[in-house]
């Protein structure tokens, strides 16, 4: 295994990381749209060993920059839809294979979402599913810009294509909602998803048709589904077994920041613990809740400044500061210089 592959496996970016399985889909779509994918791979230091490794991952910001570059190369702002069209169940790894062997389409997409952590970890949250309303939801990745529109497009399109693959049907949705505002491609999106698409919505989601949700999967195989699901559970347990209580707290903190500081009581409730129990467990790990809040903000601040083009006001909001001035003060305490100075310093290298 190459050094890059090893690093991708063991070094976690605090903003999150994603399996190279999805990078391969992106490159496949870029190639289909006429981009020079060999040059793209070289520019982003993606060698063949990394791209074919079953464990390699790249940071979410690097994936977004790669996608933005691919869109610039192809001139196709809807490249995320092309990615979805070219997605296969196997591109979601073991979770995709376990999903397609489920008995029904609803069980198939539920399996895919349940094991999403196996191939993608993002500090913003995790995808969720509401079987009662047949809604599949992708978490918010605000603020939106030219670097992350395609991420929402590709995720929703890939889930749609997954349902099409397991049912053999093309019209599988009732409705699509997308958080970011319309970009002038409304007709294209409604034609691709084959249903109404609501931009500027409160959430990124798909609502699956009832008859589709209940329809049998073309690849249903109960014995194989059970076996593959066991493998997924085992891998999920291995991932979570390595988490300390502090890790679990930090994992919950980030998506809750957004304009405010989550309380100890809120985090304890989400962990199913009494506040005093959480305090005791953190103390046993020689840390505390305030320290974890500060440490998490520091790690995220560094990566937002280094890896994104977000404004300082946007970063301050994402980190839960009351105002940009409070963020500037904290940043100077952490790194000895202002966030603007640090960004200029990084980009001058």
mmCIF file of C-alpha atoms in Angstrom:
data_model
loop_
_atom_site.group_PDB
_atom_site.id
_atom_site.type_symbol
_atom_site.label_atom_id
_atom_site.label_comp_id
_atom_site.label_asym_id
_atom_site.label_seq_id
_atom_site.Cartn_x
_atom_site.Cartn_y
_atom_site.Cartn_z
ATOM 1 C CA UNK A 1 0.000 0.000 0.000
ATOM 2 C CA UNK A 2 1.287 3.477 -0.865
ATOM 3 C CA UNK A 3 2.093 6.079 1.751
ATOM 4 C CA UNK A 4 -0.786 8.193 0.484
ATOM 5 C CA UNK A 5 -3.189 5.288 0.964
ATOM 6 C CA UNK A 6 -1.946 4.708 4.478
ATOM 7 C CA UNK A 7 -2.313 8.383 5.343
ATOM 8 C CA UNK A 8 -5.812 8.447 3.890
ATOM 9 C CA UNK A 9 -6.721 5.514 6.079
ATOM 10 C CA UNK A 10 -5.293 6.648 9.363
ATOM 11 C CA UNK A 11 -5.237 10.472 9.324
ATOM 12 C CA UNK A 12 -8.631 12.026 9.977
ATOM 13 C CA UNK A 13 -9.355 15.550 8.848
ATOM 14 C CA UNK A 14 -11.513 17.295 11.425
ATOM 15 C CA UNK A 15 -13.897 18.450 8.697
ATOM 16 C CA UNK A 16 -14.449 14.846 7.631
ATOM 17 C CA UNK A 17 -13.262 12.412 4.993
ATOM 18 C CA UNK A 18 -14.705 10.285 2.206
ATOM 19 C CA UNK A 19 -13.822 6.956 0.596
ATOM 20 C CA UNK A 20 -12.008 7.031 -2.732
ATOM 21 C CA UNK A 21 -14.929 4.939 -4.008
ATOM 22 C CA UNK A 22 -16.758 8.263 -4.426
ATOM 23 C CA UNK A 23 -13.687 9.870 -5.954
ATOM 24 C CA UNK A 24 -13.751 7.139 -8.605
ATOM 25 C CA UNK A 25 -17.374 7.991 -9.415
ATOM 26 C CA UNK A 26 -16.449 11.667 -9.722
ATOM 27 C CA UNK A 27 -13.569 10.852 -12.044
ATOM 28 C CA UNK A 28 -15.785 8.548 -14.091
ATOM 29 C CA UNK A 29 -18.330 11.339 -14.522
ATOM 30 C CA UNK A 30 -15.627 13.880 -15.389
ATOM 31 C CA UNK A 31 -14.185 11.506 -17.973
ATOM 32 C CA UNK A 32 -17.637 10.972 -19.517
ATOM 33 C CA UNK A 33 -17.966 14.754 -19.791
ATOM 34 C CA UNK A 34 -14.635 15.106 -21.610
ATOM 35 C CA UNK A 35 -12.257 16.157 -18.819
ATOM 36 C CA UNK A 36 -8.619 15.104 -18.742
ATOM 37 C CA UNK A 37 -8.905 12.894 -15.657
ATOM 38 C CA UNK A 38 -5.247 11.884 -15.771
ATOM 39 C CA UNK A 39 -4.271 15.523 -15.328
ATOM 40 C CA UNK A 40 -6.926 15.993 -12.642
ATOM 41 C CA UNK A 41 -5.657 12.995 -10.686
ATOM 42 C CA UNK A 42 -2.080 14.253 -10.945
ATOM 43 C CA UNK A 43 -3.061 17.780 -9.857
ATOM 44 C CA UNK A 44 -4.728 16.414 -6.724
ATOM 45 C CA UNK A 45 -1.999 13.830 -6.031
ATOM 46 C CA UNK A 46 -4.254 10.821 -6.553
ATOM 47 C CA UNK A 47 -2.155 7.927 -7.766
ATOM 48 C CA UNK A 48 -3.488 4.592 -8.992
ATOM 49 C CA UNK A 49 -2.681 2.812 -5.723
ATOM 50 C CA UNK A 50 -4.731 5.333 -3.769
ATOM 51 C CA UNK A 51 -7.675 5.225 -6.178
ATOM 52 C CA UNK A 52 -7.798 1.421 -6.100
ATOM 53 C CA UNK A 53 -7.296 0.999 -2.356
ATOM 54 C CA UNK A 54 -10.307 -0.405 -0.457
ATOM 55 C CA UNK A 55 -9.462 1.698 2.620
ATOM 56 C CA UNK A 56 -8.093 4.982 1.257
ATOM 57 C CA UNK A 57 -9.951 8.218 2.011
ATOM 58 C CA UNK A 58 -9.444 11.874 1.198
ATOM 59 C CA UNK A 59 -10.553 14.921 3.174
ATOM 60 C CA UNK A 60 -13.959 16.447 2.434
ATOM 61 C CA UNK A 61 -12.380 19.825 1.479
ATOM 62 C CA UNK A 62 -10.030 18.082 -0.977
ATOM 63 C CA UNK A 63 -12.993 16.224 -2.485
ATOM 64 C CA UNK A 64 -14.869 19.522 -2.882
ATOM 65 C CA UNK A 65 -11.893 21.175 -4.581
ATOM 66 C CA UNK A 66 -11.569 18.183 -6.899
ATOM 67 C CA UNK A 67 -15.249 18.419 -7.784
ATOM 68 C CA UNK A 68 -14.990 22.169 -8.415
ATOM 69 C CA UNK A 69 -11.996 21.582 -10.687
ATOM 70 C CA UNK A 70 -13.862 18.847 -12.574
ATOM 71 C CA UNK A 71 -16.842 21.159 -13.090
ATOM 72 C CA UNK A 72 -14.513 23.874 -14.398
ATOM 73 C CA UNK A 73 -12.882 21.369 -16.763
ATOM 74 C CA UNK A 74 -16.158 20.006 -18.116
ATOM 75 C CA UNK A 75 -18.206 23.204 -18.047
ATOM 76 C CA UNK A 76 -21.085 21.179 -16.579
ATOM 77 C CA UNK A 77 -22.463 22.761 -13.372
ATOM 78 C CA UNK A 78 -24.763 19.735 -12.965
ATOM 79 C CA UNK A 79 -21.871 17.264 -12.825
ATOM 80 C CA UNK A 80 -23.317 15.918 -9.561
ATOM 81 C CA UNK A 81 -26.303 14.576 -11.494
ATOM 82 C CA UNK A 82 -23.931 12.874 -13.927
ATOM 83 C CA UNK A 83 -22.185 11.309 -10.952
ATOM 84 C CA UNK A 84 -25.505 9.998 -9.698
ATOM 85 C CA UNK A 85 -26.394 8.524 -13.078
ATOM 86 C CA UNK A 86 -23.085 6.634 -13.170
ATOM 87 C CA UNK A 87 -23.296 5.387 -9.572
ATOM 88 C CA UNK A 88 -23.673 1.670 -8.862
ATOM 89 C CA UNK A 89 -24.499 -0.064 -5.577
ATOM 90 C CA UNK A 90 -20.910 -1.305 -5.352
ATOM 91 C CA UNK A 91 -19.715 2.320 -5.361
ATOM 92 C CA UNK A 92 -21.100 2.562 -1.818
ATOM 93 C CA UNK A 93 -18.925 -0.366 -0.744
ATOM 94 C CA UNK A 94 -20.227 -3.171 1.451
ATOM 95 C CA UNK A 95 -23.182 -0.989 2.475
ATOM 96 C CA UNK A 96 -24.276 -0.759 -1.162
ATOM 97 C CA UNK A 97 -24.013 -4.500 -1.668
ATOM 98 C CA UNK A 98 -25.884 -5.197 1.566
ATOM 99 C CA UNK A 99 -28.550 -2.722 0.552
ATOM 100 C CA UNK A 100 -29.249 -4.096 -2.903
ATOM 101 C CA UNK A 101 -29.752 -7.620 -1.528
ATOM 102 C CA UNK A 102 -32.493 -6.477 0.895
ATOM 103 C CA UNK A 103 -36.029 -7.688 0.227
ATOM 104 C CA UNK A 104 -37.642 -4.347 -0.642
ATOM 105 C CA UNK A 105 -36.529 -0.982 -1.982
ATOM 106 C CA UNK A 106 -37.360 0.640 1.367
ATOM 107 C CA UNK A 107 -35.192 -1.862 3.231
ATOM 108 C CA UNK A 108 -32.465 -1.405 0.607
ATOM 109 C CA UNK A 109 -32.161 2.372 0.976
ATOM 110 C CA UNK A 110 -32.520 2.073 4.770
ATOM 111 C CA UNK A 111 -29.543 -0.306 4.838
ATOM 112 C CA UNK A 112 -27.485 2.046 2.679
ATOM 113 C CA UNK A 113 -28.164 4.968 5.027
ATOM 114 C CA UNK A 114 -27.640 2.926 8.214
ATOM 115 C CA UNK A 115 -24.069 2.097 7.202
ATOM 116 C CA UNK A 116 -23.110 5.406 5.555
ATOM 117 C CA UNK A 117 -20.340 5.932 8.134
ATOM 118 C CA UNK A 118 -18.380 3.082 6.533
ATOM 119 C CA UNK A 119 -17.577 5.242 3.510
ATOM 120 C CA UNK A 120 -18.125 8.839 4.582
ATOM 121 C CA UNK A 121 -17.592 10.828 7.778
ATOM 122 C CA UNK A 122 -18.530 14.495 7.855
ATOM 123 C CA UNK A 123 -18.475 16.761 10.894
ATOM 124 C CA UNK A 124 -21.764 18.344 9.739
ATOM 125 C CA UNK A 125 -23.810 15.249 10.558
ATOM 126 C CA UNK A 126 -25.026 11.939 9.156
ATOM 127 C CA UNK A 127 -27.742 11.062 6.629
ATOM 128 C CA UNK A 128 -31.051 9.974 8.139
ATOM 129 C CA UNK A 129 -34.127 8.106 7.046
ATOM 130 C CA UNK A 130 -37.774 8.362 8.137
ATOM 131 C CA UNK A 131 -39.536 5.131 7.111
ATOM 132 C CA UNK A 132 -42.957 6.448 8.141
ATOM 133 C CA UNK A 133 -42.833 9.243 5.570
ATOM 134 C CA UNK A 134 -40.423 7.433 3.210
ATOM 135 C CA UNK A 135 -38.041 10.384 3.405
ATOM 136 C CA UNK A 136 -34.273 10.127 3.057
ATOM 137 C CA UNK A 137 -32.417 13.223 4.271
ATOM 138 C CA UNK A 138 -28.889 14.495 3.681
ATOM 139 C CA UNK A 139 -27.585 16.812 6.389
ATOM 140 C CA UNK A 140 -27.012 20.513 5.870
ATOM 141 C CA UNK A 141 -23.619 21.618 4.556
ATOM 142 C CA UNK A 142 -24.310 25.358 4.716
ATOM 143 C CA UNK A 143 -23.022 27.850 3.758
ATOM 144 C CA UNK A 144 -23.362 26.929 0.085
ATOM 145 C CA UNK A 145 -21.062 27.994 -2.718
ATOM 146 C CA UNK A 146 -19.641 26.766 -6.013
ATOM 147 C CA UNK A 147 -17.503 24.226 -4.177
ATOM 148 C CA UNK A 148 -20.286 22.255 -2.510
ATOM 149 C CA UNK A 149 -23.454 22.460 -4.626
ATOM 150 C CA UNK A 150 -22.324 19.339 -6.484
ATOM 151 C CA UNK A 151 -21.968 17.394 -3.217
ATOM 152 C CA UNK A 152 -25.700 17.727 -2.491
ATOM 153 C CA UNK A 153 -26.531 16.983 -6.136
ATOM 154 C CA UNK A 154 -24.365 13.887 -6.266
ATOM 155 C CA UNK A 155 -25.635 12.422 -2.977
ATOM 156 C CA UNK A 156 -29.328 12.870 -3.803
ATOM 157 C CA UNK A 157 -28.763 11.658 -7.366
ATOM 158 C CA UNK A 158 -26.804 8.606 -6.195
ATOM 159 C CA UNK A 159 -29.595 7.622 -3.784
ATOM 160 C CA UNK A 160 -32.113 8.040 -6.600
ATOM 161 C CA UNK A 161 -30.010 5.912 -8.953
ATOM 162 C CA UNK A 162 -29.655 3.283 -6.235
ATOM 163 C CA UNK A 163 -33.451 3.015 -6.011
ATOM 164 C CA UNK A 164 -33.660 2.801 -9.795
ATOM 165 C CA UNK A 165 -31.078 0.033 -9.832
ATOM 166 C CA UNK A 166 -32.782 -2.096 -7.191
ATOM 167 C CA UNK A 167 -36.287 -1.684 -8.629
ATOM 168 C CA UNK A 168 -35.675 -1.452 -12.356
ATOM 169 C CA UNK A 169 -37.974 1.579 -12.382
ATOM 170 C CA UNK A 170 -37.132 5.118 -13.441
ATOM 171 C CA UNK A 171 -39.810 7.188 -11.694
ATOM 172 C CA UNK A 172 -39.116 6.401 -8.056
ATOM 173 C CA UNK A 173 -39.650 9.705 -6.218
ATOM 174 C CA UNK A 174 -42.511 11.909 -5.110
ATOM 175 C CA UNK A 175 -40.436 14.977 -4.355
ATOM 176 C CA UNK A 176 -36.900 16.341 -3.933
ATOM 177 C CA UNK A 177 -35.962 19.263 -1.675
ATOM 178 C CA UNK A 178 -32.631 21.082 -1.853
ATOM 179 C CA UNK A 179 -31.352 23.626 0.671
ATOM 180 C CA UNK A 180 -29.356 25.856 -1.617
ATOM 181 C CA UNK A 181 -31.187 28.409 -3.817
ATOM 182 C CA UNK A 182 -32.062 27.711 -7.449
ATOM 183 C CA UNK A 183 -29.180 28.233 -9.878
ATOM 184 C CA UNK A 184 -31.226 28.343 -13.072
ATOM 185 C CA UNK A 185 -31.196 24.583 -13.636
ATOM 186 C CA UNK A 186 -34.669 23.839 -12.247
ATOM 187 C CA UNK A 187 -35.982 22.193 -15.426
ATOM 188 C CA UNK A 188 -32.880 20.019 -15.785
ATOM 189 C CA UNK A 189 -33.181 18.812 -12.169
ATOM 190 C CA UNK A 190 -36.912 18.060 -12.468
ATOM 191 C CA UNK A 191 -36.275 16.202 -15.716
ATOM 192 C CA UNK A 192 -33.500 14.140 -14.114
ATOM 193 C CA UNK A 193 -35.293 13.324 -10.855
ATOM 194 C CA UNK A 194 -38.649 12.954 -12.663
ATOM 195 C CA UNK A 195 -40.529 14.781 -9.914
ATOM 196 C CA UNK A 196 -40.923 18.285 -8.449
ATOM 197 C CA UNK A 197 -37.684 19.754 -7.056
ATOM 198 C CA UNK A 198 -37.980 22.478 -4.412
ATOM 199 C CA UNK A 199 -34.873 24.700 -4.090
ATOM 200 C CA UNK A 200 -34.223 26.944 -1.080
ATOM 201 C CA UNK A 201 -35.927 24.328 1.093
ATOM 202 C CA UNK A 202 -35.356 23.658 4.829
ATOM 203 C CA UNK A 203 -33.557 20.361 4.110
ATOM 204 C CA UNK A 204 -31.878 18.209 1.439
ATOM 205 C CA UNK A 205 -34.160 15.221 0.980
ATOM 206 C CA UNK A 206 -35.861 12.656 -1.222
ATOM 207 C CA UNK A 207 -39.401 11.405 -0.670
ATOM 208 C CA UNK A 208 -39.803 7.931 -2.165
ATOM 209 C CA UNK A 209 -43.061 6.869 -3.794
ATOM 210 C CA UNK A 210 -45.048 4.473 -1.605
ATOM 211 C CA UNK A 211 -45.368 1.815 -4.307
ATOM 212 C CA UNK A 212 -41.617 2.007 -4.908
ATOM 213 C CA UNK A 213 -40.768 1.828 -1.193
ATOM 214 C CA UNK A 214 -42.754 -1.380 -0.882
ATOM 215 C CA UNK A 215 -41.634 -2.951 -4.171
ATOM 216 C CA UNK A 216 -39.290 -5.977 -4.115
ATOM 217 C CA UNK A 217 -35.614 -5.498 -4.872
ATOM 218 C CA UNK A 218 -34.468 -7.116 -8.122
ATOM 219 C CA UNK A 219 -31.316 -8.286 -6.321
ATOM 220 C CA UNK A 220 -33.060 -9.558 -3.170
ATOM 221 C CA UNK A 221 -31.177 -12.416 -1.542
ATOM 222 C CA UNK A 222 -32.031 -12.833 2.172
ATOM 223 C CA UNK A 223 -29.070 -15.036 3.083
ATOM 224 C CA UNK A 224 -26.554 -12.739 1.395
ATOM 225 C CA UNK A 225 -28.248 -9.664 2.860
ATOM 226 C CA UNK A 226 -27.885 -11.129 6.350
ATOM 227 C CA UNK A 227 -24.229 -11.993 5.786
ATOM 228 C CA UNK A 228 -23.319 -8.604 4.306
ATOM 229 C CA UNK A 229 -25.231 -6.771 7.039
ATOM 230 C CA UNK A 230 -23.240 -8.699 9.647
ATOM 231 C CA UNK A 231 -20.023 -7.532 7.972
ATOM 232 C CA UNK A 232 -21.277 -3.948 8.012
ATOM 233 C CA UNK A 233 -22.198 -4.184 11.698
ATOM 234 C CA UNK A 234 -18.775 -5.580 12.508
ATOM 235 C CA UNK A 235 -17.024 -2.719 10.718
ATOM 236 C CA UNK A 236 -19.284 -0.148 12.377
ATOM 237 C CA UNK A 237 -18.460 -1.596 15.787
ATOM 238 C CA UNK A 238 -14.736 -1.462 15.009
ATOM 239 C CA UNK A 239 -15.043 2.190 14.075
ATOM 240 C CA UNK A 240 -16.990 3.093 17.213
ATOM 241 C CA UNK A 241 -15.006 0.840 19.539
ATOM 242 C CA UNK A 242 -12.008 3.091 19.038
ATOM 243 C CA UNK A 243 -13.975 6.163 20.146
ATOM 244 C CA UNK A 244 -13.447 7.510 23.648
ATOM 245 C CA UNK A 245 -16.243 9.384 25.396
ATOM 246 C CA UNK A 246 -14.417 12.543 24.342
ATOM 247 C CA UNK A 247 -14.493 11.430 20.698
ATOM 248 C CA UNK A 248 -18.228 10.817 20.932
ATOM 249 C CA UNK A 249 -18.767 14.267 22.443
ATOM 250 C CA UNK A 250 -16.705 15.950 19.712
ATOM 251 C CA UNK A 251 -18.583 14.036 17.039
ATOM 252 C CA UNK A 252 -21.855 15.453 18.369
ATOM 253 C CA UNK A 253 -20.597 18.979 19.007
ATOM 254 C CA UNK A 254 -19.758 20.107 15.489
ATOM 255 C CA UNK A 255 -23.182 19.964 13.797
ATOM 256 C CA UNK A 256 -24.724 21.601 16.877
ATOM 257 C CA UNK A 257 -22.472 24.689 16.935
ATOM 258 C CA UNK A 258 -24.062 26.802 14.159
ATOM 259 C CA UNK A 259 -24.554 30.124 15.896
ATOM 260 C CA UNK A 260 -24.517 28.804 19.461
ATOM 261 C CA UNK A 261 -22.571 26.710 21.936
ATOM 262 C CA UNK A 262 -24.209 23.355 22.765
ATOM 263 C CA UNK A 263 -24.630 22.722 26.479
ATOM 264 C CA UNK A 264 -23.323 19.782 28.487
ATOM 265 C CA UNK A 265 -26.943 18.819 29.184
ATOM 266 C CA UNK A 266 -27.764 18.703 25.456
ATOM 267 C CA UNK A 267 -24.794 16.471 24.645
ATOM 268 C CA UNK A 268 -25.443 14.202 27.640
ATOM 269 C CA UNK A 269 -29.045 13.749 26.520
ATOM 270 C CA UNK A 270 -27.934 12.787 23.000
ATOM 271 C CA UNK A 271 -25.533 10.234 24.492
ATOM 272 C CA UNK A 272 -28.238 8.836 26.757
ATOM 273 C CA UNK A 273 -26.306 9.821 29.874
ATOM 274 C CA UNK A 274 -27.000 11.934 32.931
ATOM 275 C CA UNK A 275 -24.918 15.154 32.841
ATOM 276 C CA UNK A 276 -22.982 14.151 35.947
ATOM 277 C CA UNK A 277 -22.192 10.740 34.406
ATOM 278 C CA UNK A 278 -20.816 12.417 31.301
ATOM 279 C CA UNK A 279 -18.707 14.752 33.457
ATOM 280 C CA UNK A 280 -17.356 11.772 35.401
ATOM 281 C CA UNK A 281 -16.462 9.824 32.238
ATOM 282 C CA UNK A 282 -14.698 12.824 30.740
ATOM 283 C CA UNK A 283 -12.820 13.414 33.995
ATOM 284 C CA UNK A 284 -11.636 9.776 33.883
ATOM 285 C CA UNK A 285 -10.174 10.565 30.446
ATOM 286 C CA UNK A 286 -8.458 13.617 31.963
ATOM 287 C CA UNK A 287 -10.526 16.133 30.016
ATOM 288 C CA UNK A 288 -13.701 18.165 30.460
ATOM 289 C CA UNK A 289 -16.624 19.447 28.436
ATOM 290 C CA UNK A 290 -15.310 23.012 28.106
ATOM 291 C CA UNK A 291 -11.913 21.731 27.024
ATOM 292 C CA UNK A 292 -13.527 19.569 24.325
ATOM 293 C CA UNK A 293 -15.616 22.488 23.055
ATOM 294 C CA UNK A 294 -12.477 24.626 22.801
ATOM 295 C CA UNK A 295 -10.387 21.851 21.250
ATOM 296 C CA UNK A 296 -13.064 21.034 18.672
ATOM 297 C CA UNK A 297 -13.444 24.679 17.700
ATOM 298 C CA UNK A 298 -9.683 25.062 17.396
ATOM 299 C CA UNK A 299 -9.318 22.035 15.098
ATOM 300 C CA UNK A 300 -12.257 23.091 12.935
ATOM 301 C CA UNK A 301 -11.120 26.721 12.769
ATOM 302 C CA UNK A 302 -7.695 25.672 11.507
ATOM 303 C CA UNK A 303 -9.180 23.437 8.829
ATOM 304 C CA UNK A 304 -11.835 25.941 7.731
ATOM 305 C CA UNK A 305 -9.137 28.613 7.312
ATOM 306 C CA UNK A 306 -6.725 26.262 5.555
ATOM 307 C CA UNK A 307 -9.100 24.152 3.472
ATOM 308 C CA UNK A 308 -12.016 26.408 2.470
ATOM 309 C CA UNK A 309 -12.805 29.809 0.993
ATOM 310 C CA UNK A 310 -15.549 30.556 3.526
ATOM 311 C CA UNK A 311 -15.716 34.095 4.866
ATOM 312 C CA UNK A 312 -14.594 34.685 8.443
ATOM 313 C CA UNK A 313 -18.168 35.580 9.413
ATOM 314 C CA UNK A 314 -19.404 32.236 8.033
ATOM 315 C CA UNK A 315 -16.707 30.351 9.936
ATOM 316 C CA UNK A 316 -17.552 32.211 13.146
ATOM 317 C CA UNK A 317 -21.211 31.157 12.779
ATOM 318 C CA UNK A 318 -20.303 27.535 12.003
ATOM 319 C CA UNK A 319 -18.172 27.416 15.145
ATOM 320 C CA UNK A 320 -20.964 28.759 17.334
ATOM 321 C CA UNK A 321 -19.430 32.122 18.206
ATOM 322 C CA UNK A 322 -21.793 34.956 19.090
ATOM 323 C CA UNK A 323 -20.057 37.254 16.602
ATOM 324 C CA UNK A 324 -16.936 37.447 14.380
ATOM 325 C CA UNK A 325 -15.087 39.497 17.026
ATOM 326 C CA UNK A 326 -15.355 36.629 19.522
ATOM 327 C CA UNK A 327 -13.999 34.256 16.865
ATOM 328 C CA UNK A 328 -11.039 36.570 16.134
ATOM 329 C CA UNK A 329 -10.196 36.767 19.846
ATOM 330 C CA UNK A 330 -10.288 32.971 20.247
ATOM 331 C CA UNK A 331 -8.223 32.440 17.099
ATOM 332 C CA UNK A 332 -5.480 34.737 18.360
ATOM 333 C CA UNK A 333 -5.449 32.829 21.634
ATOM 334 C CA UNK A 334 -5.101 29.496 19.773
ATOM 335 C CA UNK A 335 -2.591 30.407 17.072
ATOM 336 C CA UNK A 336 -1.031 33.734 18.009
ATOM 337 C CA UNK A 337 -2.339 35.580 14.928
ATOM 338 C CA UNK A 338 -5.649 36.561 13.397
ATOM 339 C CA UNK A 339 -7.563 34.160 11.112
ATOM 340 C CA UNK A 340 -7.157 36.552 8.171
ATOM 341 C CA UNK A 341 -3.382 36.759 8.707
ATOM 342 C CA UNK A 342 -3.167 32.981 9.044
ATOM 343 C CA UNK A 343 -5.085 32.454 5.766
ATOM 344 C CA UNK A 344 -2.761 34.875 3.919
ATOM 345 C CA UNK A 345 0.279 33.160 5.431
ATOM 346 C CA UNK A 346 -0.910 29.699 4.345
ATOM 347 C CA UNK A 347 -1.664 30.838 0.790
ATOM 348 C CA UNK A 348 1.675 32.539 0.385
ATOM 349 C CA UNK A 349 3.519 29.200 0.621
#
